[in-house]
Amino acid sequence: MQNITFPKPLKKGSKIAIISPAGSVEIPQLDKTLRLIKSKGYEPVLGENLYTKYQNGYSYAGTEKQRINDVNWALNDPDISAVWASRGGYGCQHLLQDLKLTEFKKNPKWYIGYSDNTVIQSYLLRKGFASIHGQTVKTSSFGVTDQSYELIFDILKGKNLAYKINSNPSNRVGEASGILVGGNLALIYALLGTPYSFDFKDKILFIEDIGENFYALDRMIMSLELAGVFKKIKGLIVGGMTNMGKETENKEYEESYDSFTYQLIADRVSKYDFPTVFAFPNGHIYDNRPLIIGSEVKMKVDKKVRMEFH
C-alpha cells in the first residue's frame, strides 16, 4: 500500500503562496478571498505572475515558463507553508514534465485547488503527497458557500473531515474504504495512459465536471471503462455535474441535466457492485466542500451517506 504524506498543520502567520498555474485572473476576482486568508491569521504571498496574461488561443496566466516558475517557487520555497491556486481553466498539463519537488519533499505543504488543478494533484499523489480538492481563491460566477472555505481552513489546522449527506435516487448502497483519488473528469480522462494518471487500484474515485455535452461525458466514462478503471476501484463518488448536455438535440434535458447525467453514469457502471454516491457537494457548484486527495476515506451509502477521512 502506498504511503501518503500529509503536510503539517499551519500556524498563525504561516505564508500561503497564491499562484495562477492555468487561466488568467483579474485583481478584483481574488481580493475577497485574499482578505479572508489574512483574517484567518495567514499571510498570502502573491506569485510573480499571478495576474499575468498571455494570449495563445486561450488567456493563460503567463507563458508556460512563467507559470512553471511560479509553481516550482511555491512548492519548494521553505518559507511557504501552503499553495493555493487562483483558479483552474486550462494549462496545468503544460507544467507536468517540469514540476520539481526537491525542497517540497523535505517540507511537504498543502496544494489547494480543483478543476484543471486535478493534474497537479494527480502528480503529487503519484509522488506520495496528499492535497486538497477544494475551492480556488477565485470564486465561480455562481459563488461559493462560506463553509466551502471554512472547511479548507479546518484542514489547514489539522482537523479531519467527516460528511453526512442526503441520499440520491441513483446511489448504490454499500460500504467501502480506500484512498481517495480523482477530481475533474475531463482531466482524469486526459491523463489516462500517461505516467501522470492516478493509480486506481483499490481506490475510491471522485469525479466532477462542467459544461460537457452528454456524448462527451459518455465518451469520457467509456474511456475509463475501456481502461479498466471500474474493475479496479472500490467505490465511486460523483460530485457536481454543472451545465451538462447543451447540444441542441437534447434541449429537453436542460432543466434536469443533473438527474440525466447521474443516470447516464449509473447505467455505465451498473454491472459493477461497488457503492456509488451521486450529488456529493464538491465541484463547480455553490456548495463546494473540500475533499482530501490521498486520504483514506470510509464511505457508507444507505438512507444517508456517511464519509470519514483519515
XYZ file of C-alpha atoms in Angstrom:
310
model
C 0.000 0.000 0.000
C 1.304 3.429 -0.940
C 2.475 5.616 1.930
C 0.847 9.039 1.683
C 2.454 12.065 3.339
C 0.170 14.718 4.813
C 1.526 18.236 5.339
C 1.868 19.639 8.838
C -0.876 21.926 10.159
C -0.313 25.611 9.527
C 0.435 28.046 12.328
C -0.711 31.623 12.725
C 1.395 33.796 10.474
C 2.132 30.953 8.033
C 2.654 32.066 4.447
C 0.353 30.809 1.715
C 1.556 31.209 -1.877
C -1.143 32.332 -4.312
C -0.381 31.276 -7.885
C -2.064 31.009 -11.291
C -0.948 27.740 -12.921
C -3.530 27.847 -15.711
C -6.029 30.548 -16.723
C -5.593 34.262 -16.131
C -7.382 36.213 -13.401
C -8.225 39.834 -12.640
C -7.215 41.526 -9.383
C -10.820 42.119 -8.166
C -11.609 38.408 -8.585
C -9.205 37.452 -5.787
C -9.497 40.351 -3.359
C -12.313 38.937 -1.197
C -10.607 35.602 -0.577
C -7.201 37.215 -0.039
C -8.808 39.300 2.712
C -10.349 36.129 4.152
C -6.941 34.413 4.243
C -5.491 37.395 6.106
C -8.425 37.430 8.542
C -7.596 33.819 9.439
C -4.115 34.865 10.501
C -2.176 33.724 7.429
C -0.042 35.753 5.063
C -0.862 35.420 1.347
C 2.271 35.738 -0.798
C 1.493 36.530 -4.419
C 3.288 34.697 -7.198
C 5.231 36.878 -9.613
C 2.887 36.001 -12.469
C -0.352 35.761 -10.506
C -2.018 38.435 -12.653
C -0.008 37.975 -15.847
C -1.912 37.442 -19.107
C -0.659 35.596 -22.157
C -2.913 35.039 -25.157
C -2.246 31.874 -27.122
C -5.636 30.580 -28.193
C -6.642 30.961 -24.544
C -5.952 33.561 -21.874
C -3.226 31.930 -19.808
C -1.684 33.418 -16.669
C 1.647 33.812 -18.414
C 3.746 31.661 -20.686
C 4.439 28.061 -19.748
C 7.843 29.124 -18.418
C 6.342 31.886 -16.287
C 3.692 29.595 -14.854
C 6.047 26.703 -14.093
C 8.457 29.117 -12.416
C 5.683 30.279 -10.093
C 4.530 26.736 -9.311
C 8.040 25.465 -8.591
C 8.791 28.511 -6.440
C 5.621 27.987 -4.406
C 6.157 24.258 -3.949
C 9.825 24.476 -2.978
C 10.302 27.761 -1.105
C 10.883 26.754 2.556
C 9.122 29.916 3.786
C 5.857 28.882 2.122
C 3.528 26.619 4.129
C 0.723 26.058 1.598
C -0.013 26.704 -2.076
C -3.420 27.938 -3.207
C -4.332 28.116 -6.894
C -6.122 31.262 -8.003
C -8.313 29.318 -10.457
C -8.386 26.425 -12.903
C -9.313 26.821 -16.540
C -6.729 25.195 -18.747
C -2.937 24.953 -18.704
C -1.781 22.757 -15.833
C -0.967 19.879 -18.186
C 1.736 22.066 -19.757
C 3.640 22.036 -16.478
C 3.773 18.359 -15.522
C 7.056 17.491 -17.205
C 8.872 20.362 -15.458
C 7.500 20.181 -11.927
C 10.210 19.984 -9.244
C 9.763 18.662 -5.713
C 13.338 18.732 -4.416
C 12.669 21.001 -1.425
C 8.978 20.143 -1.253
C 9.874 16.587 -0.242
C 11.739 17.970 2.783
C 8.851 20.237 3.754
C 5.563 18.996 2.215
C 2.781 21.558 2.010
C -0.882 21.570 1.088
C -1.753 22.297 -2.524
C -5.312 23.660 -2.790
C -7.431 23.827 -5.932
C -9.780 21.936 -8.202
C -10.855 21.780 -11.863
C -7.703 21.958 -14.023
C -5.574 21.621 -10.883
C -6.538 17.932 -10.847
C -3.449 17.150 -12.941
C -1.086 18.719 -10.388
C -2.855 16.850 -7.607
C -2.505 13.607 -9.549
C 1.221 14.336 -9.957
C 1.601 14.976 -6.223
C -0.227 11.785 -5.294
C 1.955 9.737 -7.657
C 4.866 11.103 -5.620
C 3.118 10.211 -2.354
C 1.651 13.535 -1.215
C -1.934 14.437 -0.290
C -3.643 17.612 -1.492
C -6.918 19.494 -1.038
C -9.506 19.300 -3.817
C -11.371 22.450 -2.879
C -12.423 25.937 -3.857
C -9.835 28.113 -5.592
C -9.075 31.660 -4.466
C -11.316 32.946 -7.256
C -14.961 32.105 -6.716
C -17.024 30.946 -9.667
C -19.738 33.054 -11.287
C -22.337 31.137 -9.231
C -20.499 31.930 -5.986
C -19.492 29.611 -3.160
C -20.668 28.973 0.396
C -18.761 30.339 3.371
C -18.477 26.763 4.648
C -16.604 25.747 1.490
C -13.726 27.962 2.601
C -14.120 27.331 6.342
C -13.643 23.598 5.838
C -10.420 24.252 3.904
C -9.113 26.260 6.845
C -10.122 23.385 9.138
C -7.929 21.041 7.088
C -5.062 23.533 7.230
C -5.397 23.465 11.028
C -5.097 19.667 11.029
C -8.738 18.697 11.517
C -10.217 15.565 9.938
C -13.163 15.715 7.560
C -16.472 13.913 8.049
C -19.594 14.343 5.934
C -23.196 13.222 6.257
C -25.341 13.989 3.217
C -28.730 13.045 1.851
C -29.091 10.044 -0.407
C -29.708 10.301 -4.158
C -32.013 8.023 -6.186
C -29.086 6.952 -8.371
C -26.931 5.842 -5.425
C -25.859 2.227 -4.986
C -25.858 1.194 -1.330
C -22.899 -0.434 0.322
C -19.727 0.219 2.278
C -16.154 0.670 1.100
C -12.875 2.183 2.156
C -9.790 3.196 0.258
C -7.562 6.074 -0.705
C -9.410 8.878 -2.466
C -8.287 9.751 -5.997
C -9.771 11.858 -8.762
C -11.120 15.325 -9.392
C -12.248 16.826 -12.673
C -13.379 14.064 -15.038
C -12.028 15.751 -18.179
C -8.534 15.834 -16.667
C -8.719 12.284 -15.300
C -9.662 11.271 -18.847
C -6.862 13.393 -20.350
C -4.234 11.702 -18.165
C -5.230 8.114 -18.940
C -2.314 6.211 -20.445
C 0.259 8.774 -19.270
C 2.792 8.463 -16.415
C 0.777 11.123 -14.563
C -2.514 9.251 -14.348
C -3.924 8.240 -10.993
C -3.357 4.671 -9.821
C -6.935 3.388 -9.466
C -6.214 0.020 -7.839
C -8.403 -0.399 -4.711
C -9.155 3.331 -4.636
C -12.287 5.408 -4.104
C -12.746 7.504 -7.259
C -14.252 11.003 -7.201
C -15.376 12.761 -10.403
C -16.986 16.113 -11.205
C -17.262 18.273 -14.320
C -18.817 21.288 -16.016
C -20.041 22.231 -19.467
C -19.704 18.906 -21.276
C -22.174 17.628 -23.864
C -23.774 14.347 -22.945
C -21.946 12.471 -25.682
C -18.622 13.910 -24.467
C -19.429 12.843 -20.912
C -20.283 9.358 -22.164
C -17.046 9.239 -24.157
C -15.013 10.000 -21.033
C -16.868 7.443 -18.926
C -16.399 4.880 -21.699
C -12.662 5.607 -21.738
C -12.488 4.858 -18.027
C -14.419 1.668 -18.726
C -12.083 0.619 -21.544
C -9.035 1.437 -19.402
C -10.310 -0.955 -16.728
C -10.780 1.763 -14.111
C -14.149 0.493 -12.886
C -12.750 -3.010 -12.428
C -10.099 -1.594 -10.100
C -11.904 0.888 -7.834
C -13.742 0.056 -4.602
C -16.193 2.960 -4.677
C -17.340 5.902 -6.804
C -18.303 9.421 -5.710
C -19.905 11.723 -8.293
C -19.946 15.421 -7.452
C -21.312 18.414 -9.290
C -22.120 17.996 -12.963
C -22.878 21.567 -13.987
C -24.265 22.905 -17.298
C -24.069 19.492 -18.904
C -25.791 18.421 -22.099
C -26.238 21.639 -24.029
C -26.273 20.141 -27.508
C -29.399 21.220 -29.400
C -30.708 17.696 -29.865
C -31.014 17.352 -26.078
C -32.830 20.544 -25.163
C -35.390 18.543 -23.223
C -32.730 17.751 -20.621
C -31.556 21.296 -19.968
C -33.859 21.715 -16.988
C -32.850 18.422 -15.396
C -29.325 17.811 -16.585
C -28.113 16.619 -13.173
C -30.563 13.726 -12.930
C -29.955 12.684 -16.535
C -26.182 12.967 -16.122
C -26.261 10.878 -12.977
C -28.457 8.264 -14.639
C -26.102 8.103 -17.630
C -23.157 7.401 -15.319
C -25.181 4.991 -13.168
C -26.138 2.994 -16.248
C -22.500 2.743 -17.364
C -21.332 1.364 -14.005
C -24.426 -0.767 -13.322
C -22.596 -4.043 -13.967
C -20.195 -3.375 -11.091
C -21.036 -3.835 -7.426
C -19.102 -1.011 -5.735
C -21.072 1.554 -3.687
C -21.780 4.744 -5.571
C -22.634 8.241 -4.318
C -24.220 10.876 -6.533
C -24.640 14.617 -5.940
C -21.761 14.913 -3.493
C -21.259 18.642 -2.734
C -17.920 19.227 -4.452
C -17.161 20.621 -7.887
C -18.202 23.594 -9.994
C -21.134 24.250 -7.699
C -22.173 26.703 -4.993
C -21.702 24.184 -2.172
C -18.122 23.104 -2.906
C -16.939 21.279 0.206
C -13.305 20.153 0.132
C -12.032 16.617 -0.250
C -8.539 15.348 0.534
C -6.938 13.563 -2.393
C -4.771 10.815 -0.914
C -6.799 10.489 2.278
C -8.206 7.170 3.442
C -11.976 7.532 3.116
C -14.597 5.265 4.641
C -17.943 5.540 2.873
C -21.278 4.081 3.940
C -24.118 4.506 1.466
C -27.621 3.846 2.779
C -30.602 6.093 3.542
C -27.937 8.630 4.425
C -24.420 8.860 3.068
C -21.597 9.000 5.594
C -17.954 9.618 4.825
C -14.988 9.848 7.136
C -11.493 10.895 6.080
C -8.335 9.839 7.867
